[in-house]
Structures are given as structure tokens and as C-alpha cells.
Amino acid sequence: MGKKRYSAALIGTGRIGFSLGFDRKREQPASHTMALKANCRIRIESGCDSDATRLEYWHKFNKKSAAYSSYAHLFTSSKPEIIVIAVNEEFHLQVCLAAIHALPKIIILEKPVALTVQDALKLQEEAEHYGVPVLVNHERRFADDYRIAKEYMSSIGTILSINARLDSGLYVYNPEAESSGAYSLLHDGTHLADCVQYLLEDSPSEKEILFNQKITDIVYDEEKPSVVRNVSVHFESTKCTDITLAFSGKSRYFGFETDIIGSEGRIRIGNGIFELYKREESKLYTGFYSLAKDKTIRRPSKTRYFSNMVQNAVDFLDGKAPLRSTLQTGISTLKILESIKESIRKKTE
């Protein structure tokens, strides 16, 4: 007898839910639909979207699955074991609460957990009350290149400093976008803060990794003084006393990277970046040591960030593995971002 297949329902058939699966430049699978379809242990039972055009397009490629225009109808018509929530941040709270009350075996929730820590704590309270586990799709926790980098941390000695930065053309923070979450500090910054936490933490159960935050530099938009274009924030941790998260909203490109300096090595990792360095006798100076690229470890040709995430959900349901990205880790990340926002607000008052 073959292994049990789990039924899944997808709420949100937009970019991350479906259409990014057709982006030829991205490592595939790059959407929830494609990652679910690629896993032989999962059967996509249904999809849901309030946008009729998107839903029709999704249904064209998933003809054996039911299509619903409302998640309320979906939940009354079926009982999926896996519910994937891939809607915009502003709808996470209401949709996830409804999904929890539908009592699936697991929920896969897109990042960030919610617009605010308060909303995220409501989700956590309800999830714990109803006994519904929630996996948060902070994708770098599942990527093989980040896993290798995390394992390599023990090879670079004492962690001296971490510099992580995000560059894009989107406003870092815009108070007018609070209700939608359409600013980079929340939308993409959640990945930056979470990957630093992931690389530092010993276990996903750790609650507070970064603390004592202080804004070291801030640049406002010339035409909109309340809008932040650049911000740099310094943090401390029990594992490293010098951590900087830098967010730029004035760049004409998208960049994402983390640079970790150790007493005996270095790690640079990010979008298109994978460099591991180790201490060795210098070829330039007698009696000195230098850093040289560790050529024994290469970046994997496929990071499997999406397929690993879905497999983690299956392994959890099989009782074989714990969740690698939880509501707790997602809330810890949201707390970091909210602390930055609060500091920004104080400076603009």
C-alpha cells in the first residue's frame, strides 16, 4: 500500500500562489501551486480567489480541482487537510482565522504572519486553542544554500559582526500604507530580519534573538517628509554584539544579502551570492593569516526553497519532523520590524 496523500486547498491564486510558477528566470517551483503539484504526497483539492480572472486562469491549469470565489464557500463544501494562504498581507488575519476554525491538519501561511504583532498574536492564540499547526513561508529557512551557510557558522569562529541589507526602489516605510503593508520594511524586510534570526538561532523555539535596536541612519523622501527611503538599524544579540540591518528604497535594482564576519572566517549569502571563506596562512605576508574562499563547498545548483517547504509540511504530518518555520519565528521577526517602525515614528514626531 502506498503512502497516504494529503488533500490541499489554496486560497489566493495570484503571483506567489500561482503565476510565479511560469517565471523562467526563477528557480522552480516558485509558487505554492507548482510546489504542491510537484509533491507526490499532495493532491490539490481546490483553489479560491475573489478575482474571477485569476481564478479562471488557475482553474485552466488545475481542471481536476474545484474552484471557489470565496473561502467561506470552500470551507463549507470541503475539509482539506492542508490549507495554503497566499493572499495579500492585509487579509492574513481574517483568512487565517477562518482557516483555523475549519480545523485542517496544517496551515501554510505566506509571510509576513500579519500586518502587526497584535494581529499575529491573535492568530497564535486561536491556532493554539484549536490545535492547528501553522507553517510560515519564510523561504530561506528551507533553502539548501542557507542551510549550508548555517552549518558553516561553526567553522568561522566567534561571530564578530553581521551586516544584512535590502535594496529596492520601494519606500522602506510609508505611514499611508499601514493598512496594506505595501512598503519594503514589511514586504521584503521580513525575509531580511528572519534570515538573520535563522542563521543565529540554535532552535526555532528561541523567542528573542535581536534586541537593543537603535537607528543609526535615516533618510526621508524629499517630497514626502513622513516617508522613509533609507534606514539603517543596529542590534545586539547574545550571539553577536554588532548587527546591522540596512534597508534602501532609493535603488534602481533589487538586492538582498547578508555578510557574516567571524574570527576565523566569513559568510556572504543572498540573491545570487554564496561565498564561504576560511582562515589560512597568508600568501601575501609572512607570519600572517588571510581569508580565502573555501572551494570545498559549492552553492547547490537548486536551493529547493519551495519544494523543501512543502516537504517539511508533509514530514510534519507524517510525524517525522518538526516545523522549520513557525508562528513563533514569524512573530519574532514581526517584532523586530515593528520595533524599527516605532523608532521611525518617534523620529518623525
mmCIF file of C-alpha atoms in Angstrom:
data_model
loop_
_atom_site.group_PDB
_atom_site.id
_atom_site.type_symbol
_atom_site.label_atom_id
_atom_site.label_comp_id
_atom_site.label_asym_id
_atom_site.label_seq_id
_atom_site.Cartn_x
_atom_site.Cartn_y
_atom_site.Cartn_z
ATOM 1 C CA MET A 1 0.000 0.000 0.000
ATOM 2 C CA GLY A 2 1.326 3.450 -0.939
ATOM 3 C CA LYS A 3 1.752 6.309 1.456
ATOM 4 C CA LYS A 4 -1.249 8.486 2.251
ATOM 5 C CA ARG A 5 -1.846 11.530 0.061
ATOM 6 C CA TYR A 6 -2.926 14.750 1.752
ATOM 7 C CA SER A 7 -5.657 16.965 0.299
ATOM 8 C CA ALA A 8 -4.802 20.662 -0.091
ATOM 9 C CA ALA A 9 -6.718 23.869 -0.731
ATOM 10 C CA LEU A 10 -5.106 27.067 -1.992
ATOM 11 C CA ILE A 11 -6.538 30.468 -1.047
ATOM 12 C CA GLY A 12 -5.055 33.135 -3.308
ATOM 13 C CA THR A 13 -4.132 32.312 -6.924
ATOM 14 C CA GLY A 14 -2.028 35.408 -7.643
ATOM 15 C CA ARG A 15 1.736 35.663 -8.019
ATOM 16 C CA ILE A 16 3.071 33.641 -5.095
ATOM 17 C CA GLY A 17 0.011 31.428 -5.186
ATOM 18 C CA PHE A 18 0.299 30.515 -8.851
ATOM 19 C CA SER A 19 1.686 32.737 -11.625
ATOM 20 C CA LEU A 20 5.332 32.916 -10.477
ATOM 21 C CA GLY A 21 5.412 29.263 -11.479
ATOM 22 C CA PHE A 22 5.755 30.476 -15.078
ATOM 23 C CA ASP A 23 8.726 32.790 -14.472
ATOM 24 C CA ARG A 24 11.518 31.137 -16.483
ATOM 25 C CA LYS A 25 14.247 33.069 -14.683
ATOM 26 C CA ARG A 26 13.236 31.848 -11.230
ATOM 27 C CA GLU A 27 14.209 28.530 -9.749
ATOM 28 C CA GLN A 28 11.142 26.365 -9.997
ATOM 29 C CA PRO A 29 8.839 25.571 -8.336
ATOM 30 C CA ALA A 30 8.354 29.228 -7.434
ATOM 31 C CA SER A 31 4.689 29.253 -6.429
ATOM 32 C CA HIS A 32 2.525 27.348 -3.987
ATOM 33 C CA THR A 33 0.530 25.698 -6.757
ATOM 34 C CA MET A 34 3.595 24.350 -8.561
ATOM 35 C CA ALA A 35 5.255 23.212 -5.319
ATOM 36 C CA LEU A 36 2.101 21.377 -4.222
ATOM 37 C CA LYS A 37 1.700 19.749 -7.638
ATOM 38 C CA ALA A 38 5.353 18.655 -7.620
ATOM 39 C CA ASN A 39 4.917 16.746 -4.356
ATOM 40 C CA CYS A 40 3.576 13.222 -4.946
ATOM 41 C CA ARG A 41 2.117 13.139 -1.426
ATOM 42 C CA ILE A 42 -0.262 16.038 -2.050
ATOM 43 C CA ARG A 43 -3.455 16.344 -4.087
ATOM 44 C CA ILE A 44 -4.733 19.867 -4.792
ATOM 45 C CA GLU A 45 -8.417 19.570 -3.995
ATOM 46 C CA SER A 46 -9.449 23.164 -4.578
ATOM 47 C CA GLY A 47 -8.425 26.741 -5.213
ATOM 48 C CA CYS A 48 -10.012 30.023 -4.206
ATOM 49 C CA ASP A 49 -9.741 33.645 -5.291
ATOM 50 C CA SER A 50 -12.140 36.605 -5.243
ATOM 51 C CA ASP A 51 -10.633 37.747 -8.558
ATOM 52 C CA ALA A 52 -12.580 35.835 -11.217
ATOM 53 C CA THR A 53 -9.938 36.299 -13.918
ATOM 54 C CA ARG A 54 -7.122 34.948 -11.758
ATOM 55 C CA LEU A 55 -9.246 32.049 -10.567
ATOM 56 C CA GLU A 56 -10.276 31.114 -14.128
ATOM 57 C CA TYR A 57 -6.625 31.165 -15.230
ATOM 58 C CA TRP A 58 -5.631 28.963 -12.277
ATOM 59 C CA HIS A 59 -8.506 26.545 -12.928
ATOM 60 C CA LYS A 60 -7.431 26.188 -16.555
ATOM 61 C CA PHE A 61 -4.222 24.553 -15.312
ATOM 62 C CA ASN A 62 -5.888 22.667 -12.448
ATOM 63 C CA LYS A 63 -9.005 21.259 -14.101
ATOM 64 C CA LYS A 64 -9.423 18.372 -11.662
ATOM 65 C CA SER A 65 -9.584 20.782 -8.715
ATOM 66 C CA ALA A 66 -12.677 22.660 -7.584
ATOM 67 C CA ALA A 67 -12.689 26.455 -7.872
ATOM 68 C CA TYR A 68 -14.328 28.783 -5.346
ATOM 69 C CA SER A 69 -14.812 32.534 -5.369
ATOM 70 C CA SER A 70 -14.977 32.697 -1.557
ATOM 71 C CA TYR A 71 -13.104 30.835 1.159
ATOM 72 C CA ALA A 72 -16.322 30.645 3.211
ATOM 73 C CA HIS A 73 -17.878 28.542 0.436
ATOM 74 C CA LEU A 74 -14.731 26.432 0.195
ATOM 75 C CA PHE A 75 -14.736 25.632 3.916
ATOM 76 C CA THR A 76 -18.421 24.663 3.944
ATOM 77 C CA SER A 77 -18.014 22.479 0.842
ATOM 78 C CA SER A 78 -14.837 20.581 1.704
ATOM 79 C CA LYS A 79 -12.454 19.657 4.504
ATOM 80 C CA PRO A 80 -8.897 19.989 3.144
ATOM 81 C CA GLU A 81 -6.110 18.631 5.324
ATOM 82 C CA ILE A 82 -3.689 21.346 4.178
ATOM 83 C CA ILE A 83 -4.821 24.944 3.718
ATOM 84 C CA VAL A 84 -2.406 27.301 1.960
ATOM 85 C CA ILE A 85 -2.984 31.035 2.472
ATOM 86 C CA ALA A 86 -1.382 33.159 -0.243
ATOM 87 C CA VAL A 87 -3.375 36.387 -0.042
ATOM 88 C CA ASN A 88 -2.091 39.935 0.497
ATOM 89 C CA GLU A 89 -0.844 40.799 3.988
ATOM 90 C CA GLU A 90 -3.886 42.928 4.795
ATOM 91 C CA PHE A 91 -6.118 39.831 4.614
ATOM 92 C CA HIS A 92 -3.913 37.410 6.587
ATOM 93 C CA LEU A 93 -5.743 37.863 9.867
ATOM 94 C CA GLN A 94 -9.307 37.298 8.669
ATOM 95 C CA VAL A 95 -8.469 34.478 6.234
ATOM 96 C CA CYS A 96 -6.154 32.644 8.616
ATOM 97 C CA LEU A 97 -8.684 32.846 11.469
ATOM 98 C CA ALA A 98 -11.319 31.333 9.186
ATOM 99 C CA ALA A 99 -8.861 28.634 8.119
ATOM 100 C CA ILE A 100 -8.044 27.783 11.742
ATOM 101 C CA HIS A 101 -11.745 27.388 12.523
ATOM 102 C CA ALA A 102 -12.027 24.973 9.564
ATOM 103 C CA LEU A 103 -9.696 22.634 11.532
ATOM 104 C CA PRO A 104 -7.223 21.451 8.881
ATOM 105 C CA LYS A 105 -4.256 19.299 9.843
ATOM 106 C CA ILE A 106 -1.905 22.175 8.971
ATOM 107 C CA ILE A 107 -1.962 25.711 7.565
ATOM 108 C CA ILE A 108 0.788 27.066 5.300
ATOM 109 C CA LEU A 109 0.754 30.859 5.700
ATOM 110 C CA GLU A 110 2.614 33.279 3.459
ATOM 111 C CA LYS A 111 4.990 35.718 5.129
ATOM 112 C CA PRO A 112 4.721 38.027 6.989
ATOM 113 C CA VAL A 113 2.416 36.453 9.579
ATOM 114 C CA ALA A 114 0.254 39.594 9.726
ATOM 115 C CA LEU A 115 0.345 43.366 9.443
ATOM 116 C CA THR A 116 1.035 43.801 13.165
ATOM 117 C CA VAL A 117 2.327 41.816 16.126
ATOM 118 C CA GLN A 118 -1.077 42.248 17.776
ATOM 119 C CA ASP A 119 -2.792 40.521 14.841
ATOM 120 C CA ALA A 120 -0.135 37.798 14.793
ATOM 121 C CA LEU A 121 -0.670 37.084 18.486
ATOM 122 C CA LYS A 122 -4.407 36.695 17.835
ATOM 123 C CA LEU A 123 -3.612 34.072 15.215
ATOM 124 C CA GLN A 124 -1.245 32.302 17.586
ATOM 125 C CA GLU A 125 -3.845 32.258 20.362
ATOM 126 C CA GLU A 126 -6.533 30.809 18.080
ATOM 127 C CA ALA A 127 -4.161 28.293 16.478
ATOM 128 C CA GLU A 128 -3.112 27.008 19.900
ATOM 129 C CA HIS A 129 -6.702 26.939 21.157
ATOM 130 C CA TYR A 130 -7.919 24.859 18.204
ATOM 131 C CA GLY A 131 -4.739 22.801 17.952
ATOM 132 C CA VAL A 132 -3.965 23.809 14.353
ATOM 133 C CA PRO A 133 -0.244 23.983 13.465
ATOM 134 C CA VAL A 134 0.854 26.847 11.202
ATOM 135 C CA LEU A 135 3.913 26.789 8.949
ATOM 136 C CA VAL A 136 5.052 30.279 7.846
ATOM 137 C CA ASN A 137 6.670 30.509 4.412
ATOM 138 C CA HIS A 138 9.887 32.336 5.283
ATOM 139 C CA GLU A 139 11.545 30.607 2.376
ATOM 140 C CA ARG A 140 15.209 30.960 3.370
ATOM 141 C CA ARG A 141 14.640 28.638 6.317
ATOM 142 C CA PHE A 142 14.046 25.895 3.741
ATOM 143 C CA ALA A 143 16.675 26.807 1.124
ATOM 144 C CA ASP A 144 19.642 24.446 0.863
ATOM 145 C CA ASP A 145 22.161 27.283 0.402
ATOM 146 C CA TYR A 146 21.071 28.931 3.668
ATOM 147 C CA ARG A 147 21.108 25.553 5.419
ATOM 148 C CA ILE A 148 24.723 25.056 4.303
ATOM 149 C CA ALA A 149 25.617 28.586 5.449
ATOM 150 C CA LYS A 150 24.028 27.944 8.840
ATOM 151 C CA GLU A 151 26.013 24.729 9.236
ATOM 152 C CA TYR A 152 29.175 26.615 8.238
ATOM 153 C CA MET A 153 28.678 29.170 11.035
ATOM 154 C CA SER A 154 30.521 26.873 13.447
ATOM 155 C CA SER A 155 33.585 26.969 11.148
ATOM 156 C CA ILE A 156 34.156 30.728 11.244
ATOM 157 C CA GLY A 157 34.890 31.100 14.954
ATOM 158 C CA THR A 158 33.358 33.796 17.130
ATOM 159 C CA ILE A 159 30.766 35.867 15.250
ATOM 160 C CA LEU A 160 32.078 39.444 15.255
ATOM 161 C CA SER A 161 29.565 41.251 13.065
ATOM 162 C CA ILE A 162 26.585 40.748 10.778
ATOM 163 C CA ASN A 163 25.578 43.206 8.080
ATOM 164 C CA ALA A 164 22.379 42.456 6.196
ATOM 165 C CA ARG A 165 20.888 44.752 3.584
ATOM 166 C CA LEU A 166 17.909 45.037 1.287
ATOM 167 C CA ASP A 167 17.974 47.336 -1.757
ATOM 168 C CA SER A 168 14.942 48.181 -3.872
ATOM 169 C CA GLY A 169 13.010 51.124 -5.274
ATOM 170 C CA LEU A 170 10.048 50.668 -2.931
ATOM 171 C CA TYR A 171 9.584 53.010 0.028
ATOM 172 C CA VAL A 172 11.116 51.483 3.157
ATOM 173 C CA TYR A 173 8.238 52.822 5.231
ATOM 174 C CA ASN A 174 5.139 54.789 4.315
ATOM 175 C CA PRO A 175 2.570 55.516 7.048
ATOM 176 C CA GLU A 176 -0.138 55.745 4.382
ATOM 177 C CA ALA A 177 0.486 52.078 3.508
ATOM 178 C CA GLU A 178 -0.028 50.768 7.049
ATOM 179 C CA SER A 179 -3.378 49.198 6.172
ATOM 180 C CA SER A 180 -1.986 47.305 3.161
ATOM 181 C CA GLY A 181 1.606 46.549 4.187
ATOM 182 C CA ALA A 182 2.849 47.807 0.808
ATOM 183 C CA TYR A 183 6.264 49.007 1.944
ATOM 184 C CA SER A 184 9.580 47.156 1.796
ATOM 185 C CA LEU A 185 10.310 47.046 5.547
ATOM 186 C CA LEU A 186 7.377 44.638 5.910
ATOM 187 C CA HIS A 187 7.012 43.122 2.452
ATOM 188 C CA ASP A 188 10.641 42.107 1.776
ATOM 189 C CA GLY A 189 12.266 43.202 5.023
ATOM 190 C CA THR A 190 10.546 40.304 6.759
ATOM 191 C CA HIS A 191 12.904 37.989 4.833
ATOM 192 C CA LEU A 192 15.976 40.010 5.843
ATOM 193 C CA ALA A 193 15.168 40.026 9.549
ATOM 194 C CA ASP A 194 14.103 36.401 9.525
ATOM 195 C CA CYS A 195 17.201 35.060 7.762
ATOM 196 C CA VAL A 196 19.472 36.799 10.316
ATOM 197 C CA GLN A 197 17.436 35.234 13.106
ATOM 198 C CA TYR A 198 17.586 31.844 11.389
ATOM 199 C CA LEU A 199 21.356 31.951 10.965
ATOM 200 C CA LEU A 200 21.878 32.900 14.613
ATOM 201 C CA GLU A 201 19.324 30.762 16.409
ATOM 202 C CA ASP A 202 20.017 27.304 17.803
ATOM 203 C CA SER A 203 16.351 26.336 17.630
ATOM 204 C CA PRO A 204 13.145 27.793 16.094
ATOM 205 C CA SER A 205 11.718 27.822 19.626
ATOM 206 C CA GLU A 206 14.005 30.730 20.618
ATOM 207 C CA LYS A 207 11.867 33.827 21.073
ATOM 208 C CA GLU A 208 14.195 36.814 21.153
ATOM 209 C CA ILE A 209 17.351 36.822 19.034
ATOM 210 C CA LEU A 210 17.906 40.539 18.355
ATOM 211 C CA PHE A 211 17.498 43.320 20.912
ATOM 212 C CA ASN A 212 18.672 46.836 21.891
ATOM 213 C CA GLN A 213 17.881 48.249 18.467
ATOM 214 C CA LYS A 214 18.967 51.785 17.546
ATOM 215 C CA ILE A 215 18.549 53.662 14.273
ATOM 216 C CA THR A 216 21.978 54.796 13.102
ATOM 217 C CA ASP A 217 20.927 56.467 9.845
ATOM 218 C CA ILE A 218 17.631 57.517 8.279
ATOM 219 C CA VAL A 219 16.778 59.289 5.003
ATOM 220 C CA TYR A 220 13.324 60.682 4.251
ATOM 221 C CA ASP A 221 11.732 61.282 0.869
ATOM 222 C CA GLU A 222 12.370 64.818 -0.389
ATOM 223 C CA GLU A 223 8.740 65.360 -1.396
ATOM 224 C CA LYS A 224 7.066 63.359 1.386
ATOM 225 C CA PRO A 225 8.801 64.014 4.730
ATOM 226 C CA SER A 226 6.894 61.264 6.525
ATOM 227 C CA VAL A 227 8.069 58.618 4.052
ATOM 228 C CA VAL A 228 11.361 56.807 4.697
ATOM 229 C CA ARG A 229 13.603 55.950 1.751
ATOM 230 C CA ASN A 230 16.640 54.579 3.648
ATOM 231 C CA VAL A 231 17.187 53.348 7.184
ATOM 232 C CA SER A 232 19.996 51.520 8.981
ATOM 233 C CA VAL A 233 19.393 49.891 12.351
ATOM 234 C CA HIS A 234 21.906 48.479 14.825
ATOM 235 C CA PHE A 235 21.057 45.498 17.020
ATOM 236 C CA GLU A 236 22.743 43.384 19.629
ATOM 237 C CA SER A 237 22.316 39.691 20.391
ATOM 238 C CA THR A 238 23.663 37.234 22.908
ATOM 239 C CA LYS A 239 25.432 35.670 19.929
ATOM 240 C CA CYS A 240 26.834 38.803 18.302
ATOM 241 C CA THR A 241 27.119 42.372 19.597
ATOM 242 C CA ASP A 242 27.311 44.078 16.195
ATOM 243 C CA ILE A 243 24.354 43.512 13.873
ATOM 244 C CA THR A 244 23.181 45.997 11.263
ATOM 245 C CA LEU A 245 20.061 45.734 9.132
ATOM 246 C CA ALA A 246 20.037 48.267 6.292
ATOM 247 C CA PHE A 247 17.044 48.970 4.054
ATOM 248 C CA SER A 248 17.290 51.142 0.932
ATOM 249 C CA GLY A 249 14.324 52.378 -1.068
ATOM 250 C CA LYS A 250 16.338 54.508 -3.474
ATOM 251 C CA SER A 251 17.960 51.763 -5.524
ATOM 252 C CA ARG A 252 17.261 51.040 -9.161
ATOM 253 C CA TYR A 253 17.811 47.328 -8.609
ATOM 254 C CA PHE A 254 16.738 44.631 -6.166
ATOM 255 C CA GLY A 255 19.466 43.367 -3.876
ATOM 256 C CA PHE A 256 19.401 41.078 -0.847
ATOM 257 C CA GLU A 257 22.466 39.899 1.060
ATOM 258 C CA THR A 258 23.890 39.029 4.470
ATOM 259 C CA ASP A 259 27.580 39.324 5.352
ATOM 260 C CA ILE A 260 28.768 37.489 8.468
ATOM 261 C CA ILE A 261 32.270 38.140 9.804
ATOM 262 C CA GLY A 262 33.789 35.613 12.183
ATOM 263 C CA SER A 263 37.154 35.481 13.959
ATOM 264 C CA GLU A 264 38.253 32.677 11.625
ATOM 265 C CA GLY A 265 36.110 33.064 8.523
ATOM 266 C CA ARG A 266 33.335 34.805 6.658
ATOM 267 C CA ILE A 267 29.995 34.036 5.001
ATOM 268 C CA ARG A 268 28.320 36.097 2.271
ATOM 269 C CA ILE A 269 24.942 34.882 1.153
ATOM 270 C CA GLY A 270 21.990 36.400 -0.668
ATOM 271 C CA ASN A 271 20.269 36.600 -4.030
ATOM 272 C CA GLY A 272 22.888 35.204 -6.416
ATOM 273 C CA ILE A 273 25.543 35.310 -3.678
ATOM 274 C CA PHE A 274 27.147 32.322 -1.963
ATOM 275 C CA GLU A 275 30.686 32.795 -0.654
ATOM 276 C CA LEU A 276 32.321 30.932 2.213
ATOM 277 C CA TYR A 277 35.760 31.971 3.467
ATOM 278 C CA LYS A 278 38.171 30.275 5.843
ATOM 279 C CA ARG A 279 41.331 31.389 7.637
ATOM 280 C CA GLU A 280 44.604 30.118 6.163
ATOM 281 C CA GLU A 281 48.276 31.081 6.085
ATOM 282 C CA SER A 282 48.615 34.254 4.039
ATOM 283 C CA LYS A 283 50.099 34.151 0.558
ATOM 284 C CA LEU A 284 50.804 37.876 0.811
ATOM 285 C CA TYR A 285 52.512 38.381 4.182
ATOM 286 C CA THR A 286 54.897 36.174 6.127
ATOM 287 C CA GLY A 287 53.621 35.339 9.604
ATOM 288 C CA PHE A 288 50.058 36.461 8.840
ATOM 289 C CA TYR A 289 46.794 34.723 8.102
ATOM 290 C CA SER A 290 44.236 35.765 5.478
ATOM 291 C CA LEU A 291 40.788 34.663 4.390
ATOM 292 C CA ALA A 292 40.480 32.515 1.291
ATOM 293 C CA LYS A 293 37.407 31.115 -0.430
ATOM 294 C CA ASP A 294 36.539 27.627 0.727
ATOM 295 C CA LYS A 295 36.386 25.791 -2.598
ATOM 296 C CA THR A 296 35.356 22.506 -0.985
ATOM 297 C CA ILE A 297 31.764 23.717 -0.656
ATOM 298 C CA ARG A 298 29.754 24.991 -3.594
ATOM 299 C CA ARG A 299 26.373 26.613 -3.832
ATOM 300 C CA PRO A 300 23.801 23.956 -4.710
ATOM 301 C CA SER A 301 22.518 24.253 -8.272
ATOM 302 C CA LYS A 302 18.995 24.160 -6.843
ATOM 303 C CA THR A 303 18.180 25.560 -3.413
ATOM 304 C CA ARG A 304 14.781 23.784 -3.374
ATOM 305 C CA TYR A 305 13.398 26.548 -1.181
ATOM 306 C CA PHE A 306 9.763 25.982 -2.140
ATOM 307 C CA SER A 307 9.781 22.209 -2.532
ATOM 308 C CA ASN A 308 11.605 21.807 0.800
ATOM 309 C CA MET A 309 8.941 23.929 2.491
ATOM 310 C CA VAL A 310 6.119 21.747 1.196
ATOM 311 C CA GLN A 311 8.049 18.596 2.072
ATOM 312 C CA ASN A 312 8.526 19.899 5.613
ATOM 313 C CA ALA A 313 4.733 20.146 5.905
ATOM 314 C CA VAL A 314 4.370 16.540 4.679
ATOM 315 C CA ASP A 315 7.111 15.275 7.005
ATOM 316 C CA PHE A 316 5.416 17.049 9.912
ATOM 317 C CA LEU A 317 2.057 15.457 9.102
ATOM 318 C CA ASP A 318 3.806 12.082 8.871
ATOM 319 C CA GLY A 319 5.242 12.658 12.350
ATOM 320 C CA LYS A 320 8.811 12.604 11.019
ATOM 321 C CA ALA A 321 9.989 16.193 11.577
ATOM 322 C CA PRO A 322 9.140 19.423 13.411
ATOM 323 C CA LEU A 323 8.145 22.552 11.502
ATOM 324 C CA ARG A 324 11.179 24.602 10.485
ATOM 325 C CA SER A 325 9.294 27.916 10.294
ATOM 326 C CA THR A 326 6.552 28.530 12.832
ATOM 327 C CA LEU A 327 4.194 31.206 14.080
ATOM 328 C CA GLN A 328 6.723 31.797 16.864
ATOM 329 C CA THR A 329 9.616 32.529 14.495
ATOM 330 C CA GLY A 330 7.303 34.645 12.343
ATOM 331 C CA ILE A 331 6.153 36.683 15.340
ATOM 332 C CA SER A 332 9.752 37.213 16.493
ATOM 333 C CA THR A 333 10.563 38.584 13.046
ATOM 334 C CA LEU A 334 7.499 40.825 13.094
ATOM 335 C CA LYS A 335 8.562 42.199 16.494
ATOM 336 C CA ILE A 336 11.904 43.276 15.012
ATOM 337 C CA LEU A 337 10.199 45.096 12.141
ATOM 338 C CA GLU A 338 7.647 46.702 14.463
ATOM 339 C CA SER A 339 10.418 47.965 16.753
ATOM 340 C CA ILE A 340 12.041 49.631 13.732
ATOM 341 C CA LYS A 341 8.734 51.235 12.773
ATOM 342 C CA GLU A 342 8.249 52.557 16.291
ATOM 343 C CA SER A 343 11.703 54.144 16.242
ATOM 344 C CA ILE A 344 10.955 55.714 12.858
ATOM 345 C CA ARG A 345 7.691 57.158 14.172
ATOM 346 C CA LYS A 346 9.413 58.660 17.205
ATOM 347 C CA LYS A 347 11.934 60.370 14.975
ATOM 348 C CA THR A 348 9.212 61.855 12.754
ATOM 349 C CA GLU A 349 7.096 63.190 15.648
#
